[in-house]
C-alpha atoms as a printed R data frame, in Angstrom:
    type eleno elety resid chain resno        x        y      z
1   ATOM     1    CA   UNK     A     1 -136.578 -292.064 36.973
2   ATOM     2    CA   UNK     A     2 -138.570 -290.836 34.304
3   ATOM     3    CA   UNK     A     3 -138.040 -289.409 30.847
4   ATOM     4    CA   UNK     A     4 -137.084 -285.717 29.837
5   ATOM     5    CA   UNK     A     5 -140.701 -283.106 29.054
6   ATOM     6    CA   UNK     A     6 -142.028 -285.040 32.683
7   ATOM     7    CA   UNK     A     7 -143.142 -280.890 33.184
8   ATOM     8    CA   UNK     A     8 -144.666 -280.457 30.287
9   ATOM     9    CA   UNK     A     9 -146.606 -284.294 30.535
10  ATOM    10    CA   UNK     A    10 -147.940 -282.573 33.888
11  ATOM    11    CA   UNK     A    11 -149.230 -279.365 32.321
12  ATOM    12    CA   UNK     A    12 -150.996 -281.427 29.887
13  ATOM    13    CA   UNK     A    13 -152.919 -283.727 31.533
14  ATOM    14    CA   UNK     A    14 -154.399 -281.779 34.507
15  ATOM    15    CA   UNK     A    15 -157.346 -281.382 32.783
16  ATOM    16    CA   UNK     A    16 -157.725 -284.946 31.952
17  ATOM    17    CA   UNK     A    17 -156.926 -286.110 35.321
18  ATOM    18    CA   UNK     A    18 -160.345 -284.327 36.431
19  ATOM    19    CA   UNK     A    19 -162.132 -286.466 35.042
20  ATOM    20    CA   UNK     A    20 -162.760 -290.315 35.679
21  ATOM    21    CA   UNK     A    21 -161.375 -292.273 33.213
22  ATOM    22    CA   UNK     A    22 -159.369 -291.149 29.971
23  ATOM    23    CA   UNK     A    23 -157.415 -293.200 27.381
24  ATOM    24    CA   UNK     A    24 -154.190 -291.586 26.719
25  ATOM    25    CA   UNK     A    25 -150.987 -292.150 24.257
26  ATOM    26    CA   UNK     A    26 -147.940 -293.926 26.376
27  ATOM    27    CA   UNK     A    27 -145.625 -291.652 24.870
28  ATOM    28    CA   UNK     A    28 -146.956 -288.214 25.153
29  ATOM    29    CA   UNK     A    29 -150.169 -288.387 27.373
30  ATOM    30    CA   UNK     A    30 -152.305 -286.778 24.983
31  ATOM    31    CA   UNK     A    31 -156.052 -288.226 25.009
32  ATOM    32    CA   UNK     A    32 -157.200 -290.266 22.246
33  ATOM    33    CA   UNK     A    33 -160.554 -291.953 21.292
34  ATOM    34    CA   UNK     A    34 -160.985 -295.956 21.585
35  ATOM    35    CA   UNK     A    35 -161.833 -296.163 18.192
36  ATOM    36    CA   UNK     A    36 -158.226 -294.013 17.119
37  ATOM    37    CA   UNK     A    37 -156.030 -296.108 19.331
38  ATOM    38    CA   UNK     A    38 -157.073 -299.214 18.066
39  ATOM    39    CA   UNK     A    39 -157.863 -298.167 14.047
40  ATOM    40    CA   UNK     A    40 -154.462 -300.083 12.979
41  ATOM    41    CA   UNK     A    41 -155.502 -303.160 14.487
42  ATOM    42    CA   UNK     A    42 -156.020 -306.182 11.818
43  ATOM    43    CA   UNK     A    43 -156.526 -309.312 11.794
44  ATOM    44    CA   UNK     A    44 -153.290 -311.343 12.924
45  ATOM    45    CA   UNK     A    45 -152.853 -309.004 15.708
46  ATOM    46    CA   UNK     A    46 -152.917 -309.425 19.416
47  ATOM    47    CA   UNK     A    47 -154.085 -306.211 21.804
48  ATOM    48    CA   UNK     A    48 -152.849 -307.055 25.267
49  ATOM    49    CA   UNK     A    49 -155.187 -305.221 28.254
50  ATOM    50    CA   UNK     A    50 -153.309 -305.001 31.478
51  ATOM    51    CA   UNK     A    51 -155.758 -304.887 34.471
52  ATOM    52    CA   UNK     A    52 -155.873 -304.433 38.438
53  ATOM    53    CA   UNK     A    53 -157.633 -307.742 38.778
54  ATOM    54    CA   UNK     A    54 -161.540 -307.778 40.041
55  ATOM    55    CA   UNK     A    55 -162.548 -304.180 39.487
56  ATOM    56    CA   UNK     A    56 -166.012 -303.866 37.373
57  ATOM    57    CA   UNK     A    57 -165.183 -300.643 35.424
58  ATOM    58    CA   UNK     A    58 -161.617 -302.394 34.316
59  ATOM    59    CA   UNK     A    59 -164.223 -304.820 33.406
60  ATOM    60    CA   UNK     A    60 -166.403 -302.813 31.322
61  ATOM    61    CA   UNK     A    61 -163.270 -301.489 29.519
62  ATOM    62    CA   UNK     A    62 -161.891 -304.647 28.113
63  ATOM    63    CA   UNK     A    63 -165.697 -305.120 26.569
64  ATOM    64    CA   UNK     A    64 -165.368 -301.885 25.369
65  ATOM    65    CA   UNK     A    65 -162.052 -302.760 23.600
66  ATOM    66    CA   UNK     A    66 -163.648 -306.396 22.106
67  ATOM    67    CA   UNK     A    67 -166.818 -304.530 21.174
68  ATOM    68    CA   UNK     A    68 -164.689 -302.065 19.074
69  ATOM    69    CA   UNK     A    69 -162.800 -304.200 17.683
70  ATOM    70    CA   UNK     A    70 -165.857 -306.104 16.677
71  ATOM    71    CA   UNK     A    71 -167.396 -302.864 15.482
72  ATOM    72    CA   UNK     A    72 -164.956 -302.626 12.680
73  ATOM    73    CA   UNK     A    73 -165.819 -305.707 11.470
74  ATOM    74    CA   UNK     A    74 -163.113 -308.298 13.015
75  ATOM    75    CA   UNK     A    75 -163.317 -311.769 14.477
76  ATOM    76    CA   UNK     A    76 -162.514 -311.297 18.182
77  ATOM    77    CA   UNK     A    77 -161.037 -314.184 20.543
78  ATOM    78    CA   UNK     A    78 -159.807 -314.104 23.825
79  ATOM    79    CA   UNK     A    79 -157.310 -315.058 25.879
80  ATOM    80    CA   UNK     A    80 -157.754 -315.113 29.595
81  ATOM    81    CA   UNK     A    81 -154.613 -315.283 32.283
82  ATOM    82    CA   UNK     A    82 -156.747 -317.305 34.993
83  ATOM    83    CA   UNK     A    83 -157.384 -320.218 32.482
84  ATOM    84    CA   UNK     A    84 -154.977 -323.232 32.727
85  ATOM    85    CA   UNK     A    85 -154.108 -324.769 29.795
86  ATOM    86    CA   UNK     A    86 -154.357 -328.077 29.970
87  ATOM    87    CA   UNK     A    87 -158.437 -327.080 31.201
88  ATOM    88    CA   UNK     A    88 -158.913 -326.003 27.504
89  ATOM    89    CA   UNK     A    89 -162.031 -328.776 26.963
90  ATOM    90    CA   UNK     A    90 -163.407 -327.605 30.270
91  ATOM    91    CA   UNK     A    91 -163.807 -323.943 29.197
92  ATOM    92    CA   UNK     A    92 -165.036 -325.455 25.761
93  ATOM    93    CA   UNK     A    93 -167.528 -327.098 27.303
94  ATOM    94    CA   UNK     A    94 -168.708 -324.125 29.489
95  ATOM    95    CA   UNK     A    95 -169.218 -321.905 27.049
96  ATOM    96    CA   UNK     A    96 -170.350 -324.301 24.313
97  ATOM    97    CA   UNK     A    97 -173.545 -324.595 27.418
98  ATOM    98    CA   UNK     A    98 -172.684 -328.197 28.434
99  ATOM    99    CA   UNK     A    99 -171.674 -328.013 31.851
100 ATOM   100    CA   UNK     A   100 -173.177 -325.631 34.412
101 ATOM   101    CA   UNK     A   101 -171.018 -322.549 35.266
102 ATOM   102    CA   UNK     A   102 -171.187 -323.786 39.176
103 ATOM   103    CA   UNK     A   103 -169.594 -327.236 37.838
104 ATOM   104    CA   UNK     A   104 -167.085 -326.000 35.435
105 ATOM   105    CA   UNK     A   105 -165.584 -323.380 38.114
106 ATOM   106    CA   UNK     A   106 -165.426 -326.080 40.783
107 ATOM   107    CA   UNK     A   107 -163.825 -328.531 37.924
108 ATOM   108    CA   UNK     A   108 -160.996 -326.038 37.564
109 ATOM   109    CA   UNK     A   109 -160.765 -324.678 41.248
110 ATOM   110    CA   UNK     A   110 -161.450 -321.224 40.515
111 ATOM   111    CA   UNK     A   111 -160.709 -319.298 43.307
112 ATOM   112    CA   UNK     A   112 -160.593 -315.729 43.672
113 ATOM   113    CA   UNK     A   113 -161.785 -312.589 42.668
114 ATOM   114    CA   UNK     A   114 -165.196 -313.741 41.786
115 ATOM   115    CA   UNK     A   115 -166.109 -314.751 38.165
116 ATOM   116    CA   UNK     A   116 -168.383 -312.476 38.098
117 ATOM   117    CA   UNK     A   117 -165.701 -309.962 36.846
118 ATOM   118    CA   UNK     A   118 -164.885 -311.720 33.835
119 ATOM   119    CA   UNK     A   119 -167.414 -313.981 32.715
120 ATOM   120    CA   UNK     A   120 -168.671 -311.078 29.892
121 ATOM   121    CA   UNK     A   121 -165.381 -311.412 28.699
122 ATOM   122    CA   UNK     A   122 -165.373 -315.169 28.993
123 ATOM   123    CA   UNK     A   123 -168.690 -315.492 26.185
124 ATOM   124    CA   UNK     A   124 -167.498 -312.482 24.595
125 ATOM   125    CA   UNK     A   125 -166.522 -314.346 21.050
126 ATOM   126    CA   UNK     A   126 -168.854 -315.859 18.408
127 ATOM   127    CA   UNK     A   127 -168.703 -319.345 17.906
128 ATOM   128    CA   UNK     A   128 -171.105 -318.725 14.581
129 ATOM   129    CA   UNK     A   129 -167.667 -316.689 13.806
130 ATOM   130    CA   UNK     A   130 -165.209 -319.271 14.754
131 ATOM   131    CA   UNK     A   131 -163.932 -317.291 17.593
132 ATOM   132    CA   UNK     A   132 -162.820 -319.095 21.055
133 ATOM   133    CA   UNK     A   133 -161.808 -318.201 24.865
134 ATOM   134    CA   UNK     A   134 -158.239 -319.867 24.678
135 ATOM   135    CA   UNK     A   135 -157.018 -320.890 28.519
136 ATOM   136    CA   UNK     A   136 -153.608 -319.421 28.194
137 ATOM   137    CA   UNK     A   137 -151.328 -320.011 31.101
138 ATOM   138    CA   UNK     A   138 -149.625 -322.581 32.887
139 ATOM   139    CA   UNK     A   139 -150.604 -324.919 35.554
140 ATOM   140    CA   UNK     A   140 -150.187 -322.992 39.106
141 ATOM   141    CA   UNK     A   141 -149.145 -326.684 40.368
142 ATOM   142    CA   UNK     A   142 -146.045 -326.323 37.814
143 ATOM   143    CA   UNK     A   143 -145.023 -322.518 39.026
144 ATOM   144    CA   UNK     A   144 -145.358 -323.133 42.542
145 ATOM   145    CA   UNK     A   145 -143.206 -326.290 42.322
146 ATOM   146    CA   UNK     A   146 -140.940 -323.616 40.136
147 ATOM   147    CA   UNK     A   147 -140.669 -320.734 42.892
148 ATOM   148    CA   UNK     A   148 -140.203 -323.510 45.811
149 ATOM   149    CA   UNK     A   149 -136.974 -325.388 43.712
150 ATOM   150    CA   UNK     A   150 -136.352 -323.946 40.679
151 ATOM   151    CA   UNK     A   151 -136.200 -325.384 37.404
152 ATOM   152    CA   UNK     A   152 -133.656 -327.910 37.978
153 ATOM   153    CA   UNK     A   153 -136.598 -329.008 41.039
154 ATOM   154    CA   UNK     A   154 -139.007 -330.155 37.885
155 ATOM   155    CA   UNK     A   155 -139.753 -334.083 36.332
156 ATOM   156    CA   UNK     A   156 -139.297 -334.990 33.268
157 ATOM   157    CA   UNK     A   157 -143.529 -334.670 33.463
158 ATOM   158    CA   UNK     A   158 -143.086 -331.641 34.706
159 ATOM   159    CA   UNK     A   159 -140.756 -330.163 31.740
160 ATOM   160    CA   UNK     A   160 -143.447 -331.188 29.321
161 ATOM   161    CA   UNK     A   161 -145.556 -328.734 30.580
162 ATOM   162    CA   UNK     A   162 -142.997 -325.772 29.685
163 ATOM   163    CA   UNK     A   163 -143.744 -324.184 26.548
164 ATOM   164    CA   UNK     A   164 -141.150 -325.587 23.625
165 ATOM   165    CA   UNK     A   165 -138.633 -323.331 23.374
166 ATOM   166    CA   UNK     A   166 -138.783 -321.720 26.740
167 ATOM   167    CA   UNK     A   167 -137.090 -318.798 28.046
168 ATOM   168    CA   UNK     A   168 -136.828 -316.931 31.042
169 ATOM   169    CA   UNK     A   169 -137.951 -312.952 30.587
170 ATOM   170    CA   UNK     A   170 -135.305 -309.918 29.593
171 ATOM   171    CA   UNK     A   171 -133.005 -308.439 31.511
172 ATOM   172    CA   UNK     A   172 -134.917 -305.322 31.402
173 ATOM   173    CA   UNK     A   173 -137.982 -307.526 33.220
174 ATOM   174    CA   UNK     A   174 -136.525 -309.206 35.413
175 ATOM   175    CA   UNK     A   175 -134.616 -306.122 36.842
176 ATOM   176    CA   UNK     A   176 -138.544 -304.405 37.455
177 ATOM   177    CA   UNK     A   177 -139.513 -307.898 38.723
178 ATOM   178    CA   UNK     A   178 -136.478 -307.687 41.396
179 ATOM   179    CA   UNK     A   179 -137.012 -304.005 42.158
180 ATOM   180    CA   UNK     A   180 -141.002 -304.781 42.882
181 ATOM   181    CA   UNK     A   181 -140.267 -307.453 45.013
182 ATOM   182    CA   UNK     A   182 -138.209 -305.240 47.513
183 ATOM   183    CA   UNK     A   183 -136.862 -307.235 50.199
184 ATOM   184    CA   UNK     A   184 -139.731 -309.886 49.707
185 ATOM   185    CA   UNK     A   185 -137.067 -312.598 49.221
186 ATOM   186    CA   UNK     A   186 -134.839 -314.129 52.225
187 ATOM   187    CA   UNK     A   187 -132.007 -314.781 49.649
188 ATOM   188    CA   UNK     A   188 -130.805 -314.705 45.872
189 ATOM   189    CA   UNK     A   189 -131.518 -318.138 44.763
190 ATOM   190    CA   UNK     A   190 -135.480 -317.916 45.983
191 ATOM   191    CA   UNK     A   191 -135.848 -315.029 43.896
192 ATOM   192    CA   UNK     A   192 -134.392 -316.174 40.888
193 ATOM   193    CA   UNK     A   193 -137.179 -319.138 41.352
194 ATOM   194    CA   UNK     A   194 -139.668 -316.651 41.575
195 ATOM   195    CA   UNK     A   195 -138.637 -315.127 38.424
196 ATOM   196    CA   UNK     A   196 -138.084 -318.478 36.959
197 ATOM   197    CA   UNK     A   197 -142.249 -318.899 37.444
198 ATOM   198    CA   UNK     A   198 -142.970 -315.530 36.368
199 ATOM   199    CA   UNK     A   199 -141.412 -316.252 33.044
200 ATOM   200    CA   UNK     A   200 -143.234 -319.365 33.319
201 ATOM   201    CA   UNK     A   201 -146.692 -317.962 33.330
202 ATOM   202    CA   UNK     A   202 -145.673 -315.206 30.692
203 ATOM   203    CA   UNK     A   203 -143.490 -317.576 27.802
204 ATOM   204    CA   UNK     A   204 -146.613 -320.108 28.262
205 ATOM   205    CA   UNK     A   205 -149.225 -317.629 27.800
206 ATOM   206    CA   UNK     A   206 -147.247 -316.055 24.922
207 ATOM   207    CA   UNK     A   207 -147.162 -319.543 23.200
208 ATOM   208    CA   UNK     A   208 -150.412 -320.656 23.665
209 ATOM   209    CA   UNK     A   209 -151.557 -316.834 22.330
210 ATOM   210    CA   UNK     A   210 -149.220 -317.673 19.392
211 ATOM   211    CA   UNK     A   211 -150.486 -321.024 18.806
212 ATOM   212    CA   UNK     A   212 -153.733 -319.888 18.532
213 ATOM   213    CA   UNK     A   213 -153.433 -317.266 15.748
214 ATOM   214    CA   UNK     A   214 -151.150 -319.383 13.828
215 ATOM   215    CA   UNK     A   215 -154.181 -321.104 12.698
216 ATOM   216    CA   UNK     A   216 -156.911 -318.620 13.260
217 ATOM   217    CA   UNK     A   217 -154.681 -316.029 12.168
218 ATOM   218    CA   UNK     A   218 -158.289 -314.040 10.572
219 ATOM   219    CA   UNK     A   219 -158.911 -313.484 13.722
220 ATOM   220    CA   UNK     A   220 -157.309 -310.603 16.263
221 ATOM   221    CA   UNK     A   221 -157.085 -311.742 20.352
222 ATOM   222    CA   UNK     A   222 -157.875 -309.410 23.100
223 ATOM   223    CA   UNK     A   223 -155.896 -310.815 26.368
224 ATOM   224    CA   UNK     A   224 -156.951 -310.302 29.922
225 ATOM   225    CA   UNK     A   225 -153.477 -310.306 32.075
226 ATOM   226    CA   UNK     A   226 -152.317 -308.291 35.360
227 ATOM   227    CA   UNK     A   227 -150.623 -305.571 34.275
228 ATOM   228    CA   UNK     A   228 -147.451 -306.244 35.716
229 ATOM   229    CA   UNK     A   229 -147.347 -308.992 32.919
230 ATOM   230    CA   UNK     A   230 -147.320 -306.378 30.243
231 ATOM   231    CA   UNK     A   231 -145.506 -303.160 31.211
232 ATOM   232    CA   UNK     A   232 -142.803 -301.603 29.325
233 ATOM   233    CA   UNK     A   233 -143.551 -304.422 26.328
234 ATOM   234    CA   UNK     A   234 -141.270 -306.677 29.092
235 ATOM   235    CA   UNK     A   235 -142.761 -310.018 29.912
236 ATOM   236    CA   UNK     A   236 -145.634 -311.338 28.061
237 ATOM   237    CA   UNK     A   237 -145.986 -308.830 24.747
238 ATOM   238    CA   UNK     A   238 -142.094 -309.713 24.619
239 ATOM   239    CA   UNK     A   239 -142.646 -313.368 24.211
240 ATOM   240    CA   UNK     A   240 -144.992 -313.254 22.393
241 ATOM   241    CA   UNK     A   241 -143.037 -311.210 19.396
242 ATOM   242    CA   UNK     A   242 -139.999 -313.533 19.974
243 ATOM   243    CA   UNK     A   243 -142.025 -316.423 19.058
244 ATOM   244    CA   UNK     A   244 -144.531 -314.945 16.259
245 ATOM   245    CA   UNK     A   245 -144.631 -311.811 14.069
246 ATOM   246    CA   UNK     A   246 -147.971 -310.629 15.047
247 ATOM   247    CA   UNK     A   247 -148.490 -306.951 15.827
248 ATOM   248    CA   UNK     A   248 -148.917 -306.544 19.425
249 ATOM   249    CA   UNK     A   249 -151.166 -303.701 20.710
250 ATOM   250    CA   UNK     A   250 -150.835 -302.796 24.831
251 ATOM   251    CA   UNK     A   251 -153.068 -301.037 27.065
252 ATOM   252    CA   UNK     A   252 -152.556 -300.503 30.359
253 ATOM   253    CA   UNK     A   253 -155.151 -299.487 32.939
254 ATOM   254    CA   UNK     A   254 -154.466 -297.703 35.243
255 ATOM   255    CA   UNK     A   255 -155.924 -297.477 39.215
256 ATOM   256    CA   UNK     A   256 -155.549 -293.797 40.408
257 ATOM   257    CA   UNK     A   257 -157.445 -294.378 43.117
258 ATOM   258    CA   UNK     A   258 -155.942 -292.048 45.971
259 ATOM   259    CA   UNK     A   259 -153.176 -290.387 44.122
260 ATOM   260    CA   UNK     A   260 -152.026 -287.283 43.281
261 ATOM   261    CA   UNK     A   261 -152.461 -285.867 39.947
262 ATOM   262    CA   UNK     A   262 -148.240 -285.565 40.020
263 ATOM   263    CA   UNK     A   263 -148.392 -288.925 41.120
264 ATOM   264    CA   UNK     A   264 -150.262 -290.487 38.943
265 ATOM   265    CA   UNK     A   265 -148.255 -287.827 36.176
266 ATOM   266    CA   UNK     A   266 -145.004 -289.764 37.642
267 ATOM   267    CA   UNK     A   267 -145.922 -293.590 37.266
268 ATOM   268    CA   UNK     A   268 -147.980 -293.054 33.707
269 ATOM   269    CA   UNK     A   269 -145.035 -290.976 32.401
270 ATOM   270    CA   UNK     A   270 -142.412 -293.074 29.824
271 ATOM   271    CA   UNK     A   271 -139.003 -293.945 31.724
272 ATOM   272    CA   UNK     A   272 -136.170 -293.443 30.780
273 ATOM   273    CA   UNK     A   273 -134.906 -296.791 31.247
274 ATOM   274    CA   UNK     A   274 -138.036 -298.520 29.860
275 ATOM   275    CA   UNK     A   275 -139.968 -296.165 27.418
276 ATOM   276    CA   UNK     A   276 -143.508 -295.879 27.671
277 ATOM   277    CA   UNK     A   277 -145.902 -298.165 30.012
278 ATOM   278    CA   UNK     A   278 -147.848 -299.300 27.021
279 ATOM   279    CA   UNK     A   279 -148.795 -298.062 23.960
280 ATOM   280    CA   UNK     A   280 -151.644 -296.820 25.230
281 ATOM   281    CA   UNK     A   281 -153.005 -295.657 28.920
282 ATOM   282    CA   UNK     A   282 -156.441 -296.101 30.619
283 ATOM   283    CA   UNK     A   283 -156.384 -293.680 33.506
284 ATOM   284    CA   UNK     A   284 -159.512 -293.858 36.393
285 ATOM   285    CA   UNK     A   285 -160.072 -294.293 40.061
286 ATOM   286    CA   UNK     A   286 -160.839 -297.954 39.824
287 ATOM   287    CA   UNK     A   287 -163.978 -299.458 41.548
């Protein structure tokens, strides 16, 4: 259900729902510039862009945030969702030009959708500025063994690949996570696994994110995540203020490919339950 003024939210953005894309507040659906949502940003700061994953004009719009950011004079890594960890030296080496982007995809079994949707953002930050591509998440042999048996189902190996300090998402998450799943799940216990390795790939990405800026804390990162990852501030942007005090920025984009104007009014508006769907809103028939 969403928030009170859902009326009023409708009579104001009919005009921007005419056109193809538009940035909007969270809160209030009123249109903004780029360059307005993202003026408080400073170095320190992380600005989380949730994405449909392998459309080229959700693409172009996470460039657009980096090369703003960059505009204003900061130091811009990135952190990319479909990077493993532990392949850090491999992605080093790829974009330091030692190993051919053919063998460095095959050396960490990229699969799909093609690179071609995020390589830009992959050699987006200056090395002549100190700025990396940080692989942030968690082995996907680690959360599969996770949402098969559960924690209690992982080595002593295996638990050294958990973030320190781990912790499962918020209540608030994983009641979304349930309620998205539907009836996906023959039984209780296989979806709290599944939970257990959502959290997993959120509380690993927040650390490594954190880790990061701890010691290039003059620099701000832009992170590349499905957007289920960051709605409502729940998953990752959570962890990553319960281990750091760095300002976190969200932006959501949007797919309104074949809805409504109400609909896509109803699923941008703030809930009740959860607030706003980021702090910001990238609305656009998706391609």
């Amino acid at each position: 259900m969403k928030s009170f003024g859902l009326f009023a939210l409708i009579f104001g953005f009919t005009v921007l729902t005419q056109a193809q894309t538009r940035l909007v507040q969270g809160d209030n659906l009123q249109e903004v510039s780029l360059e307005l949502a993202l003026s408080k940003v400073q170095p320190g700061s992380v600005v989380v862009v949730g994405e449909n994953h392998g459309f080229k004009n959700h693409q172009s719009q996470q460039l657009q945030v980096m090369q703003a950011l960059r505009n204003r004079g900061l130091k811009v890594a990135v952190g990319m969702e479909f990077f493993y960890f532990p392949n850090q030296a491999q992605l080093d080496d790829y974009r330091a030009g030692l190993v051919a982007e053919a063998d460095f995809l095959k050396a960490i079994n990229w699969g799909s959708p093609s690179f071609d949707f995020y390589r830009d953002q992959v050699l987006f930050p200056l090395a002549t500025e100190g700025a990396k591509t940080i692989a942030l998440n968690a082995p996907s042999s680690l959360t599969r063994k996770i949402s098969k048996g559960g924690l209690a189902s992982l080595s002593a190996e295996d638990r050294d690949l958990l973030p320190p300090k781990f912790q499962l998402g918020n209540s608030l998450y994983k009641e979304r996570f349930m309620n998205a799943m539907g009836n996906h799940f023959p039984n209780p216990s296989v979806a709290e696994n599944y939970f257990a390795a959502q959290s997993t790939w959120d509380d690993t990405m927040a650390w490594s994110a954190t880790e990061y800026l701890k010691a290039y804390n003059n620099q701000v990162m832009v992170i590349v995540v499905g957007e289920f990852h960051s709605q409502y501030g729940g998953g990752l942007p959570d962890r990553i203020k319960a281990r750091a005090e760095f300002p976190v920025l969200t932006i959501s984009q949007f797919n309104t490919d074949g809805l409504t104007e109400q609909e896509v009014i109803q699923e941008i508006s703030p809930a009740l339950k959860y607030g706003p769907r980021a702090d910001f809103i990238w609305t656009g028939p998706a391609q």
